[in-house]
PDB file of C-alpha atoms in Angstrom:
ATOM      1  CA  MET A  24      -0.956  -3.240 -30.145  1.00 51.00           C
ATOM      2  CA  ARG A  25      -0.611   0.282 -28.765  1.00 72.00           C
ATOM      3  CA  ASP A  26       2.843   1.330 -27.608  1.00 92.00           C
ATOM      4  CA  ILE A  27       3.350   1.516 -23.829  1.00 96.00           C
ATOM      5  CA  ALA A  28       4.532   4.643 -22.019  1.00 98.00           C
ATOM      6  CA  VAL A  29       5.343   4.655 -18.302  1.00 98.00           C
ATOM      7  CA  PHE A  30       5.806   7.855 -16.308  1.00 98.00           C
ATOM      8  CA  SER A  31       6.483   8.422 -12.626  1.00 98.00           C
ATOM      9  CA  GLY A  32       5.676  11.287 -10.346  1.00 96.00           C
ATOM     10  CA  SER A  33       8.116  12.434  -7.681  1.00 97.00           C
ATOM     11  CA  ALA A  34       6.588  10.329  -4.868  1.00 97.00           C
ATOM     12  CA  HIS A  35       8.529   7.085  -5.458  1.00 97.00           C
ATOM     13  CA  PRO A  36      10.633   7.094  -8.662  1.00 97.00           C
ATOM     14  CA  GLU A  37      12.770   4.189  -7.378  1.00 97.00           C
ATOM     15  CA  LEU A  38       9.770   1.848  -7.433  1.00 98.00           C
ATOM     16  CA  ALA A  39       8.744   3.079 -10.890  1.00 98.00           C
ATOM     17  CA  ALA A  40      12.256   2.452 -12.208  1.00 98.00           C
ATOM     18  CA  GLU A  41      12.185  -1.082 -10.803  1.00 98.00           C
ATOM     19  CA  VAL A  42       8.785  -1.751 -12.402  1.00 98.00           C
ATOM     20  CA  CYS A  43      10.095  -0.538 -15.757  1.00 97.00           C
ATOM     21  CA  ALA A  44      13.159  -2.768 -15.407  1.00 97.00           C
ATOM     22  CA  HIS A  45      10.864  -5.791 -15.012  1.00 97.00           C
ATOM     23  CA  LEU A  46       8.781  -4.654 -17.997  1.00 96.00           C
ATOM     24  CA  GLY A  47      11.848  -4.013 -20.133  1.00 96.00           C
ATOM     25  CA  VAL A  48      10.716  -0.492 -21.039  1.00 96.00           C
ATOM     26  CA  PRO A  49      12.260   2.907 -20.230  1.00 96.00           C
ATOM     27  CA  LEU A  50      10.897   5.116 -17.463  1.00 98.00           C
ATOM     28  CA  LEU A  51       9.994   8.273 -19.381  1.00 98.00           C
ATOM     29  CA  PRO A  52      10.916  11.694 -17.963  1.00 97.00           C
ATOM     30  CA  VAL A  53       8.521  14.082 -16.229  1.00 98.00           C
ATOM     31  CA  HIS A  54       9.305  17.717 -15.474  1.00 97.00           C
ATOM     32  CA  VAL A  55       7.613  19.196 -12.393  1.00 96.00           C
ATOM     33  CA  ASP A  56       7.882  22.933 -11.871  1.00 95.00           C
ATOM     34  CA  ARG A  57       6.735  25.234  -9.078  1.00 94.00           C
ATOM     35  CA  TYR A  58       5.776  28.713 -10.197  1.00 94.00           C
ATOM     36  CA  ALA A  59       6.222  31.980  -8.307  1.00 94.00           C
ATOM     37  CA  ASN A  60       2.606  31.799  -7.065  1.00 95.00           C
ATOM     38  CA  ASP A  61       3.323  28.337  -5.534  1.00 93.00           C
ATOM     39  CA  CYS A  62       1.294  26.457  -8.178  1.00 95.00           C
ATOM     40  CA  LEU A  63       2.640  23.237  -9.653  1.00 96.00           C
ATOM     41  CA  GLY A  64       3.114  22.614 -13.353  1.00 96.00           C
ATOM     42  CA  VAL A  65       3.782  19.238 -14.989  1.00 97.00           C
ATOM     43  CA  GLN A  66       5.170  18.344 -18.415  1.00 97.00           C
ATOM     44  CA  LEU A  67       5.391  14.760 -19.689  1.00 98.00           C
ATOM     45  CA  GLN A  68       8.586  14.817 -21.713  1.00 97.00           C
ATOM     46  CA  ALA A  69       7.780  12.008 -24.148  1.00 97.00           C
ATOM     47  CA  ASN A  70       5.162  11.461 -26.818  1.00 96.00           C
ATOM     48  CA  CYS A  71       1.797  10.162 -25.533  1.00 97.00           C
ATOM     49  CA  ARG A  72      -0.324  10.305 -28.687  1.00 96.00           C
ATOM     50  CA  GLY A  73      -2.101   7.007 -29.239  1.00 96.00           C
ATOM     51  CA  ARG A  74      -0.050   5.278 -26.512  1.00 97.00           C
ATOM     52  CA  ASP A  75      -1.081   3.188 -23.517  1.00 97.00           C
ATOM     53  CA  VAL A  76       0.044   5.474 -20.680  1.00 98.00           C
ATOM     54  CA  PHE A  77       0.725   4.314 -17.104  1.00 98.00           C
ATOM     55  CA  LEU A  78       1.302   6.885 -14.358  1.00 98.00           C
ATOM     56  CA  ILE A  79       2.960   5.509 -11.202  1.00 98.00           C
ATOM     57  CA  GLN A  80       2.414   7.597  -8.082  1.00 98.00           C
ATOM     58  CA  PRO A  81       1.743   6.449  -4.502  1.00 98.00           C
ATOM     59  CA  LEU A  82       0.022   9.067  -2.350  1.00 97.00           C
ATOM     60  CA  VAL A  83       2.653   9.550   0.346  1.00 96.00           C
ATOM     61  CA  ARG A  84       3.929  12.588   2.253  1.00 94.00           C
ATOM     62  CA  PRO A  85       3.410  15.315   1.256  1.00 96.00           C
ATOM     63  CA  VAL A  86       0.158  13.666   0.168  1.00 97.00           C
ATOM     64  CA  GLN A  87      -1.580  16.758  -1.165  1.00 97.00           C
ATOM     65  CA  GLU A  88       1.455  17.770  -3.249  1.00 97.00           C
ATOM     66  CA  HIS A  89       1.697  14.315  -4.779  1.00 98.00           C
ATOM     67  CA  LEU A  90      -2.045  14.150  -5.386  1.00 98.00           C
ATOM     68  CA  VAL A  91      -2.089  17.444  -7.286  1.00 98.00           C
ATOM     69  CA  GLU A  92       1.001  16.341  -9.190  1.00 98.00           C
ATOM     70  CA  LEU A  93      -0.807  13.140 -10.220  1.00 98.00           C
ATOM     71  CA  LEU A  94      -3.919  15.068 -11.296  1.00 98.00           C
ATOM     72  CA  LEU A  95      -1.755  17.358 -13.438  1.00 98.00           C
ATOM     73  CA  MET A  96       0.004  14.342 -14.970  1.00 98.00           C
ATOM     74  CA  LEU A  97      -3.398  12.888 -15.854  1.00 98.00           C
ATOM     75  CA  ASP A  98      -4.497  16.155 -17.428  1.00 98.00           C
ATOM     76  CA  ALA A  99      -1.239  16.395 -19.400  1.00 98.00           C
ATOM     77  CA  ALA A 100      -1.573  12.832 -20.718  1.00 98.00           C
ATOM     78  CA  ARG A 101      -5.204  13.358 -21.715  1.00 98.00           C
ATOM     79  CA  GLY A 102      -4.332  16.649 -23.428  1.00 97.00           C
ATOM     80  CA  ALA A 103      -1.521  14.853 -25.279  1.00 97.00           C
ATOM     81  CA  SER A 104      -4.061  12.416 -26.825  1.00 97.00           C
ATOM     82  CA  ALA A 105      -3.069   9.289 -24.917  1.00 97.00           C
ATOM     83  CA  ALA A 106      -5.136   6.299 -26.074  1.00 96.00           C
ATOM     84  CA  ARG A 107      -5.683   5.094 -22.493  1.00 97.00           C
ATOM     85  CA  ILE A 108      -4.422   6.288 -19.115  1.00 98.00           C
ATOM     86  CA  THR A 109      -3.974   3.938 -16.148  1.00 98.00           C
ATOM     87  CA  VAL A 110      -3.112   5.282 -12.717  1.00 98.00           C
ATOM     88  CA  VAL A 111      -0.862   2.917 -10.745  1.00 98.00           C
ATOM     89  CA  LEU A 112      -1.525   3.634  -7.046  1.00 98.00           C
ATOM     90  CA  PRO A 113       0.806   1.491  -4.928  1.00 98.00           C
ATOM     91  CA  HIS A 114      -0.594   3.313  -1.885  1.00 98.00           C
ATOM     92  CA  TYR A 115      -3.943   5.117  -1.788  1.00 97.00           C
ATOM     93  CA  SER A 116      -3.721   7.000   1.492  1.00 96.00           C
ATOM     94  CA  TYR A 117      -7.217   8.506   1.231  1.00 95.00           C
ATOM     95  CA  ALA A 118      -8.655   4.979   1.394  1.00 92.00           C
ATOM     96  CA  ARG A 119      -8.747   5.376   5.199  1.00 89.00           C
ATOM     97  CA  SER A 120     -11.432   8.045   4.744  1.00 89.00           C
ATOM     98  CA  ASP A 121     -14.049   5.519   3.660  1.00 86.00           C
ATOM     99  CA  LYS A 122     -17.114   6.145   5.827  1.00 85.00           C
ATOM    100  CA  LYS A 123     -19.062   8.786   7.698  1.00 84.00           C
ATOM    101  CA  ASP A 124     -18.195   7.952  11.302  1.00 77.00           C
ATOM    102  CA  ALA A 125     -18.853  11.451  12.690  1.00 82.00           C
ATOM    103  CA  PRO A 126     -21.300  14.261  11.855  1.00 89.00           C
ATOM    104  CA  ARG A 127     -20.422  16.555   8.916  1.00 91.00           C
ATOM    105  CA  ILE A 128     -17.253  14.636   8.046  1.00 91.00           C
ATOM    106  CA  SER A 129     -15.853  14.314   4.528  1.00 93.00           C
ATOM    107  CA  ILE A 130     -15.378  10.976   2.779  1.00 93.00           C
ATOM    108  CA  GLY A 131     -12.049  11.663   1.124  1.00 95.00           C
ATOM    109  CA  GLY A 132     -11.658   8.214  -0.401  1.00 95.00           C
ATOM    110  CA  ARG A 133     -14.656   8.747  -2.680  1.00 96.00           C
ATOM    111  CA  LEU A 134     -13.858  12.391  -3.433  1.00 96.00           C
ATOM    112  CA  VAL A 135     -10.282  11.681  -4.547  1.00 97.00           C
ATOM    113  CA  ALA A 136     -11.481   8.719  -6.636  1.00 97.00           C
ATOM    114  CA  ASP A 137     -13.858  11.115  -8.429  1.00 97.00           C
ATOM    115  CA  LEU A 138     -11.033  13.623  -8.949  1.00 98.00           C
ATOM    116  CA  LEU A 139      -8.806  10.986 -10.560  1.00 98.00           C
ATOM    117  CA  ALA A 140     -11.554   9.898 -12.957  1.00 97.00           C
ATOM    118  CA  THR A 141     -12.447  13.503 -13.817  1.00 97.00           C
ATOM    119  CA  ALA A 142      -8.796  14.338 -14.493  1.00 98.00           C
ATOM    120  CA  GLY A 143      -8.572  11.552 -17.061  1.00 97.00           C
ATOM    121  CA  ALA A 144      -7.883   8.191 -15.393  1.00 98.00           C
ATOM    122  CA  GLY A 145      -9.435   5.401 -17.445  1.00 97.00           C
ATOM    123  CA  ARG A 146      -8.314   2.640 -15.118  1.00 97.00           C
ATOM    124  CA  VAL A 147      -6.695   2.267 -11.690  1.00 98.00           C
ATOM    125  CA  LEU A 148      -4.222  -0.358 -10.493  1.00 97.00           C
ATOM    126  CA  ALA A 149      -4.110  -0.360  -6.682  1.00 96.00           C
ATOM    127  CA  MET A 150      -2.278  -2.357  -4.035  1.00 95.00           C
ATOM    128  CA  THR A 151      -3.940  -3.402  -0.733  1.00 93.00           C
ATOM    129  CA  LEU A 152      -6.674  -0.823  -0.271  1.00 93.00           C
ATOM    130  CA  HIS A 153      -7.527  -0.093   3.361  1.00 88.00           C
ATOM    131  CA  SER A 154     -11.016  -1.590   3.062  1.00 84.00           C
ATOM    132  CA  PRO A 155     -12.894  -3.476   0.311  1.00 81.00           C
ATOM    133  CA  GLN A 156     -15.588  -0.832  -0.152  1.00 84.00           C
ATOM    134  CA  VAL A 157     -13.014   1.697  -1.424  1.00 92.00           C
ATOM    135  CA  HIS A 158     -12.917  -0.325  -4.644  1.00 90.00           C
ATOM    136  CA  GLY A 159     -16.501   0.786  -5.273  1.00 91.00           C
ATOM    137  CA  PHE A 160     -15.674   4.496  -4.907  1.00 95.00           C
ATOM    138  CA  PHE A 161     -14.131   4.525  -8.385  1.00 96.00           C
ATOM    139  CA  SER A 162     -16.266   5.034 -11.478  1.00 96.00           C
ATOM    140  CA  VAL A 163     -13.545   3.459 -13.642  1.00 97.00           C
ATOM    141  CA  PRO A 164     -12.282  -0.152 -13.596  1.00 95.00           C
ATOM    142  CA  VAL A 165      -9.998  -0.987 -10.657  1.00 95.00           C
ATOM    143  CA  ASP A 166      -7.526  -3.860 -10.483  1.00 95.00           C
ATOM    144  CA  HIS A 167      -6.849  -4.466  -6.797  1.00 93.00           C
ATOM    145  CA  LEU A 168      -3.663  -6.396  -6.006  1.00 93.00           C
ATOM    146  CA  HIS A 169      -2.400  -7.497  -2.604  1.00 92.00           C
ATOM    147  CA  ALA A 170       1.048  -8.354  -1.256  1.00 94.00           C
ATOM    148  CA  LEU A 171       0.078 -11.500   0.647  1.00 94.00           C
ATOM    149  CA  ARG A 172       1.995 -13.745  -1.748  1.00 93.00           C
ATOM    150  CA  GLU A 173       5.224 -11.784  -1.267  1.00 95.00           C
ATOM    151  CA  LEU A 174       4.787 -11.649   2.511  1.00 97.00           C
ATOM    152  CA  ALA A 175       3.912 -15.353   2.754  1.00 96.00           C
ATOM    153  CA  ALA A 176       6.930 -16.301   0.635  1.00 96.00           C
ATOM    154  CA  HIS A 177       9.167 -14.416   3.063  1.00 97.00           C
ATOM    155  CA  PHE A 178       7.776 -16.037   6.207  1.00 97.00           C
ATOM    156  CA  SER A 179       7.639 -19.518   4.693  1.00 96.00           C
ATOM    157  CA  ARG A 180      11.420 -19.702   5.184  1.00 95.00           C
ATOM    158  CA  TYR A 181      10.939 -19.982   8.941  1.00 96.00           C
ATOM    159  CA  ASP A 182       9.838 -22.873  11.125  1.00 96.00           C
ATOM    160  CA  LEU A 183       6.083 -22.264  11.355  1.00 97.00           C
ATOM    161  CA  SER A 184       5.151 -25.337  13.399  1.00 96.00           C
ATOM    162  CA  ASN A 185       4.293 -23.114  16.382  1.00 97.00           C
ATOM    163  CA  ALA A 186       3.216 -19.986  14.483  1.00 97.00           C
ATOM    164  CA  VAL A 187      -0.080 -18.094  14.397  1.00 97.00           C
ATOM    165  CA  ALA A 188      -1.106 -15.121  12.246  1.00 97.00           C
ATOM    166  CA  VAL A 189      -2.772 -12.302  14.189  1.00 96.00           C
ATOM    167  CA  SER A 190      -4.834  -9.476  12.739  1.00 93.00           C
ATOM    168  CA  PRO A 191      -4.881  -6.337  14.941  1.00 91.00           C
ATOM    169  CA  ASP A 192      -8.616  -5.925  14.331  1.00 88.00           C
ATOM    170  CA  LEU A 193     -11.611  -7.774  12.935  1.00 82.00           C
ATOM    171  CA  GLY A 194     -11.696  -5.548   9.837  1.00 80.00           C
ATOM    172  CA  ASN A 195      -8.425  -7.041   8.597  1.00 84.00           C
ATOM    173  CA  ALA A 196      -9.246 -10.584   9.752  1.00 86.00           C
ATOM    174  CA  LYS A 197     -10.225 -11.781   6.259  1.00 89.00           C
ATOM    175  CA  GLU A 198      -6.836 -10.810   4.838  1.00 92.00           C
ATOM    176  CA  ALA A 199      -5.089 -12.364   7.839  1.00 94.00           C
ATOM    177  CA  ALA A 200      -7.062 -15.588   7.301  1.00 94.00           C
ATOM    178  CA  HIS A 201      -5.968 -15.663   3.647  1.00 94.00           C
ATOM    179  CA  PHE A 202      -2.376 -15.063   4.723  1.00 95.00           C
ATOM    180  CA  ALA A 203      -2.657 -17.854   7.312  1.00 96.00           C
ATOM    181  CA  ARG A 204      -3.983 -20.277   4.673  1.00 95.00           C
ATOM    182  CA  LEU A 205      -1.007 -19.533   2.433  1.00 95.00           C
ATOM    183  CA  LEU A 206       1.309 -20.458   5.313  1.00 96.00           C
ATOM    184  CA  GLY A 207      -0.803 -23.298   6.690  1.00 96.00           C
ATOM    185  CA  ILE A 208      -1.043 -21.797  10.179  1.00 97.00           C
ATOM    186  CA  PRO A 209      -3.985 -20.794  12.452  1.00 97.00           C
ATOM    187  CA  VAL A 210      -5.289 -17.244  12.694  1.00 96.00           C
ATOM    188  CA  ALA A 211      -6.340 -14.956  15.556  1.00 94.00           C
ATOM    189  CA  ALA A 212      -7.638 -11.384  15.715  1.00 91.00           C
ATOM    190  CA  GLY A 213      -7.714  -8.469  18.117  1.00 88.00           C
ATOM    191  CA  ALA A 214     -10.900  -6.735  19.281  1.00 79.00           C
ATOM    192  CA  LYS A 215      -9.892  -3.123  18.603  1.00 72.00           C
ATOM    193  CA  GLN A 216     -11.617   0.167  19.312  1.00 72.00           C
ATOM    194  CA  ARG A 217     -10.199   3.411  17.903  1.00 70.00           C
ATOM    195  CA  PHE A 218     -10.710   6.632  19.868  1.00 60.00           C
ATOM    196  CA  ALA A 219      -8.448   8.923  17.821  1.00 63.00           C
ATOM    197  CA  ASP A 220      -5.923   8.722  14.999  1.00 61.00           C
ATOM    198  CA  ASP A 221      -3.165   7.781  17.471  1.00 61.00           C
ATOM    199  CA  ARG A 222      -5.216   6.270  20.337  1.00 67.00           C
ATOM    200  CA  VAL A 223      -6.597   2.746  20.197  1.00 72.00           C
ATOM    201  CA  GLN A 224      -7.562   0.045  22.660  1.00 74.00           C
ATOM    202  CA  ILE A 225      -7.450  -3.700  22.042  1.00 77.00           C
ATOM    203  CA  SER A 226      -9.489  -5.389  24.743  1.00 78.00           C
ATOM    204  CA  ALA A 227      -8.839  -9.018  23.786  1.00 83.00           C
ATOM    205  CA  VAL A 228      -7.237 -11.343  21.276  1.00 87.00           C
ATOM    206  CA  ILE A 229      -9.655 -13.878  19.833  1.00 89.00           C
ATOM    207  CA  GLY A 230      -7.622 -17.047  19.379  1.00 91.00           C
ATOM    208  CA  ASP A 231      -4.768 -18.918  21.023  1.00 92.00           C
ATOM    209  CA  VAL A 232      -1.484 -16.981  21.212  1.00 94.00           C
ATOM    210  CA  ALA A 233       0.009 -18.254  24.485  1.00 94.00           C
ATOM    211  CA  GLY A 234       3.474 -19.672  23.836  1.00 95.00           C
ATOM    212  CA  LYS A 235       3.079 -19.076  20.078  1.00 96.00           C
ATOM    213  CA  ASP A 236       5.354 -17.470  17.495  1.00 97.00           C
ATOM    214  CA  VAL A 237       3.104 -14.628  16.393  1.00 97.00           C
ATOM    215  CA  ILE A 238       3.090 -12.971  12.972  1.00 98.00           C
ATOM    216  CA  ILE A 239       1.116  -9.706  13.164  1.00 97.00           C
ATOM    217  CA  LEU A 240      -0.376  -8.792   9.783  1.00 97.00           C
ATOM    218  CA  ASP A 241      -1.811  -5.339   8.996  1.00 94.00           C
ATOM    219  CA  ASP A 242      -2.439  -3.442   5.779  1.00 94.00           C
ATOM    220  CA  GLU A 243      -0.416  -0.393   6.849  1.00 94.00           C
ATOM    221  CA  ILE A 244       1.532   0.916   9.821  1.00 94.00           C
ATOM    222  CA  ALA A 245       1.589   4.692  10.278  1.00 92.00           C
ATOM    223  CA  LYS A 246       2.136   5.844  13.861  1.00 90.00           C
ATOM    224  CA  GLY A 247       2.257   2.257  15.095  1.00 90.00           C
ATOM    225  CA  SER A 248      -0.261   2.798  17.911  1.00 88.00           C
ATOM    226  CA  THR A 249      -2.250  -0.307  17.008  1.00 89.00           C
ATOM    227  CA  VAL A 250       0.806  -2.555  16.831  1.00 92.00           C
ATOM    228  CA  VAL A 251       2.211  -1.275  20.139  1.00 91.00           C
ATOM    229  CA  GLU A 252      -1.158  -1.840  21.837  1.00 89.00           C
ATOM    230  CA  LEU A 253      -1.386  -5.348  20.375  1.00 92.00           C
ATOM    231  CA  LEU A 254       2.163  -6.110  21.529  1.00 93.00           C
ATOM    232  CA  ARG A 255       1.137  -5.187  25.076  1.00 91.00           C
ATOM    233  CA  LEU A 256      -1.704  -7.674  24.985  1.00 90.00           C
ATOM    234  CA  LEU A 257       0.396 -10.401  23.373  1.00 93.00           C
ATOM    235  CA  ARG A 258       3.007  -9.898  26.090  1.00 93.00           C
ATOM    236  CA  GLU A 259       0.342 -10.307  28.778  1.00 91.00           C
ATOM    237  CA  GLN A 260      -0.943 -13.481  27.126  1.00 91.00           C
ATOM    238  CA  GLY A 261       2.519 -15.064  26.932  1.00 93.00           C
ATOM    239  CA  ALA A 262       3.375 -14.990  23.219  1.00 94.00           C
ATOM    240  CA  ALA A 263       6.811 -16.536  22.663  1.00 94.00           C
ATOM    241  CA  SER A 264       7.981 -14.214  19.869  1.00 95.00           C
ATOM    242  CA  VAL A 265       6.544 -11.647  17.488  1.00 97.00           C
ATOM    243  CA  ARG A 266       7.184 -10.687  13.882  1.00 98.00           C
ATOM    244  CA  VAL A 267       5.347  -7.714  12.389  1.00 98.00           C
ATOM    245  CA  ALA A 268       4.276  -7.550   8.732  1.00 97.00           C
ATOM    246  CA  CYS A 269       2.406  -4.990   6.657  1.00 97.00           C
ATOM    247  CA  THR A 270       2.041  -3.921   3.035  1.00 97.00           C
ATOM    248  CA  HIS A 271       2.450  -0.165   3.495  1.00 97.00           C
ATOM    249  CA  GLY A 272       5.254   0.766   5.888  1.00 95.00           C
ATOM    250  CA  LEU A 273       4.580   4.471   6.455  1.00 94.00           C
ATOM    251  CA  PHE A 274       6.283   4.510   9.878  1.00 93.00           C
ATOM    252  CA  SER A 275       5.548   8.128  10.800  1.00 90.00           C
ATOM    253  CA  GLY A 276       6.491   9.799  14.065  1.00 86.00           C
ATOM    254  CA  GLY A 277       9.250   7.346  14.976  1.00 89.00           C
ATOM    255  CA  ALA A 278       6.945   4.308  14.720  1.00 92.00           C
ATOM    256  CA  LEU A 279       9.649   2.057  13.288  1.00 93.00           C
ATOM    257  CA  LYS A 280      11.985   2.649  16.235  1.00 91.00           C
ATOM    258  CA  ARG A 281       9.154   2.385  18.748  1.00 92.00           C
ATOM    259  CA  ILE A 282       8.109  -1.017  17.420  1.00 94.00           C
ATOM    260  CA  GLY A 283      11.653  -2.233  16.883  1.00 93.00           C
ATOM    261  CA  ASP A 284      12.617  -1.367  20.466  1.00 92.00           C
ATOM    262  CA  GLN A 285      10.087  -3.879  21.814  1.00 92.00           C
ATOM    263  CA  PRO A 286      12.243  -6.837  22.971  1.00 91.00           C
ATOM    264  CA  GLU A 287       9.838  -9.533  21.751  1.00 93.00           C
ATOM    265  CA  VAL A 288       9.782  -8.158  18.182  1.00 95.00           C
ATOM    266  CA  ARG A 289      12.265 -10.134  16.101  1.00 96.00           C
ATOM    267  CA  GLU A 290      11.516  -8.658  12.686  1.00 97.00           C
ATOM    268  CA  ILE A 291       9.484  -5.963  10.925  1.00 97.00           C
ATOM    269  CA  VAL A 292       8.557  -6.705   7.301  1.00 97.00           C
ATOM    270  CA  CYS A 293       6.944  -4.345   4.794  1.00 97.00           C
ATOM    271  CA  THR A 294       6.900  -3.850   1.030  1.00 97.00           C
ATOM    272  CA  ASN A 295       8.209  -0.962  -1.032  1.00 97.00           C
ATOM    273  CA  THR A 296       4.806   0.475  -1.976  1.00 98.00           C
ATOM    274  CA  VAL A 297       6.015   3.578  -0.135  1.00 97.00           C
ATOM    275  CA  PRO A 298       9.607   4.780   0.281  1.00 95.00           C
ATOM    276  CA  VAL A 299      11.299   4.114   3.630  1.00 89.00           C
ATOM    277  CA  ARG A 300      13.938   6.720   4.403  1.00 81.00           C
ATOM    278  CA  ASP A 301      17.420   5.354   5.091  1.00 72.00           C
ATOM    279  CA  GLU A 302      17.714   7.260   8.365  1.00 68.00           C
ATOM    280  CA  GLU A 303      14.590   5.513   9.687  1.00 74.00           C
ATOM    281  CA  ARG A 304      15.685   1.959   8.926  1.00 81.00           C
ATOM    282  CA  THR A 305      16.652  -0.444  11.694  1.00 83.00           C
ATOM    283  CA  GLU A 306      18.403  -3.795  11.630  1.00 89.00           C
ATOM    284  CA  LYS A 307      15.048  -5.476  12.282  1.00 93.00           C
ATOM    285  CA  LEU A 308      13.451  -4.030   9.129  1.00 96.00           C
ATOM    286  CA  HIS A 309      13.140  -6.109   5.948  1.00 96.00           C
ATOM    287  CA  VAL A 310      11.642  -4.482   2.820  1.00 96.00           C
ATOM    288  CA  LEU A 311      10.165  -6.722   0.106  1.00 97.00           C
ATOM    289  CA  SER A 312       9.663  -5.569  -3.478  1.00 97.00           C
ATOM    290  CA  ILE A 313       6.225  -5.591  -5.091  1.00 96.00           C
ATOM    291  CA  ALA A 314       7.646  -4.278  -8.394  1.00 97.00           C
ATOM    292  CA  PRO A 315       7.390  -7.721 -10.102  1.00 96.00           C
ATOM    293  CA  ALA A 316       3.676  -7.984  -9.203  1.00 95.00           C
ATOM    294  CA  LEU A 317       2.941  -4.456 -10.425  1.00 97.00           C
ATOM    295  CA  ALA A 318       4.931  -5.038 -13.613  1.00 97.00           C
ATOM    296  CA  GLU A 319       3.051  -8.259 -14.368  1.00 96.00           C
ATOM    297  CA  ALA A 320      -0.300  -6.543 -13.781  1.00 96.00           C
ATOM    298  CA  ILE A 321       0.716  -3.659 -16.063  1.00 97.00           C
ATOM    299  CA  ARG A 322       1.805  -6.140 -18.738  1.00 96.00           C
ATOM    300  CA  ARG A 323      -1.535  -7.953 -18.536  1.00 95.00           C
ATOM    301  CA  ILE A 324      -3.530  -4.725 -18.689  1.00 96.00           C
ATOM    302  CA  HIS A 325      -1.520  -3.538 -21.687  1.00 95.00           C
ATOM    303  CA  ASN A 326      -1.889  -6.867 -23.534  1.00 93.00           C
ATOM    304  CA  GLY A 327      -5.582  -7.227 -22.724  1.00 92.00           C
ATOM    305  CA  GLU A 328      -5.013 -10.343 -20.621  1.00 92.00           C
ATOM    306  CA  SER A 329      -6.866 -11.375 -17.482  1.00 87.00           C
ATOM    307  CA  VAL A 330      -5.670  -9.669 -14.319  1.00 88.00           C
ATOM    308  CA  SER A 331      -7.968 -11.879 -12.216  1.00 80.00           C
ATOM    309  CA  ALA A 332      -5.794 -14.814 -13.327  1.00 75.00           C
ATOM    310  CA  LEU A 333      -2.959 -13.079 -11.516  1.00 74.00           C
ATOM    311  CA  PHE A 334      -5.109 -13.093  -8.360  1.00 64.00           C
ATOM    312  CA  ASP A 335      -5.606 -16.849  -8.838  1.00 57.00           C
ATOM    313  CA  ALA A 336      -1.848 -17.277  -9.112  1.00 44.00           C
ATOM    314  CA  GLN A 337      -1.414 -15.343  -5.867  1.00 46.00           C
ATOM    315  CA  ALA A 338      -3.935 -17.598  -4.165  1.00 41.00           C
TER     316      ALA A 338
END
C-alpha cells in the first residue's frame, strides 16, 4: 500500500488539521511565498515520491489566490513524482458558474475543472456541489459527498412533529426531499427567480407551511438574499418558527447578522467546509464538522475501498 501524504493550502488549515486527526496522520507543511513581482510560489515540504497525495483546499475568499495556490500545489506534487494526487475540495465556489444563461458568458465551473486536471489532479473529492451537472465538468473521477447526514443528525434532536423542510428553490428541492426523508418530515419548495447576484424574488411556496416549524435547507448562503426573501414569504404565510441550514456558510456582506436579526429565526446551522470568522459569529450560529466524513472518504480512496458505500451509509 502506498504511503499517504496530506497537505493543506492556506484557505482552511483548521479543517485539514481536523481531517488529519481523524485519519491519524500528520498534516505535512507547505510553504507559500509571494515574490517581488506579486507571483505566488509553493513548496511542499515533505517527500511525495511514490506517495498517495491529498491536497485539501476549499475555494474561498480570496478565491483566485487560493485557486492559483492549489494549482501550484498540484504542479509541485506532480513534479515531485507523487503516485496519485487527489484534490479535496470542501467548497468549489466556481460550481455556481455552471451554464450559459447570458450571451458571451464564461462557464467557470468547467474551465476551473479543466485547470485542476491539467495541473495534475488525478481525482477530486468534493462536498455538496452547487448543481449535479458540475460533476460532469471534470475529466477525472469525482467523489461527491453531501452533509445531509450531519445536518439531519443535528435537527433530529428537536421535536419534529410539526416540522417541514423548505427548499428556497426548485433546483435544490431534490436535496431538500432527501433531507426531509432522513428526518421523516414533509417537504416544500419556493418558486424563485433570480434577477442579479443579490436580487431574487420568491413568488410562492409550494407546500404547507402555515403554523409549521420550518427548516430552510440550502447548499450555500453567501449574501443571504434568497433566505431573507424566503423569510418574508414564510412570515406572510404564518410559519410558526424558522431554522436555517446550509452546507457552505459563506455569509458575505453581513449576511449572518441580517438573517440572525430576523425574530422568527431561532437557529442558523452550517458546516465547516469554509471558515467562519469569529467576529461574524452570532449566538444563533451552530457550526457542524464534516471532517469525519472527509476523513472516511480519504481513507476509502487510499485503501481502494468503495466510496459509494459511504453514500449508502449516509442514506
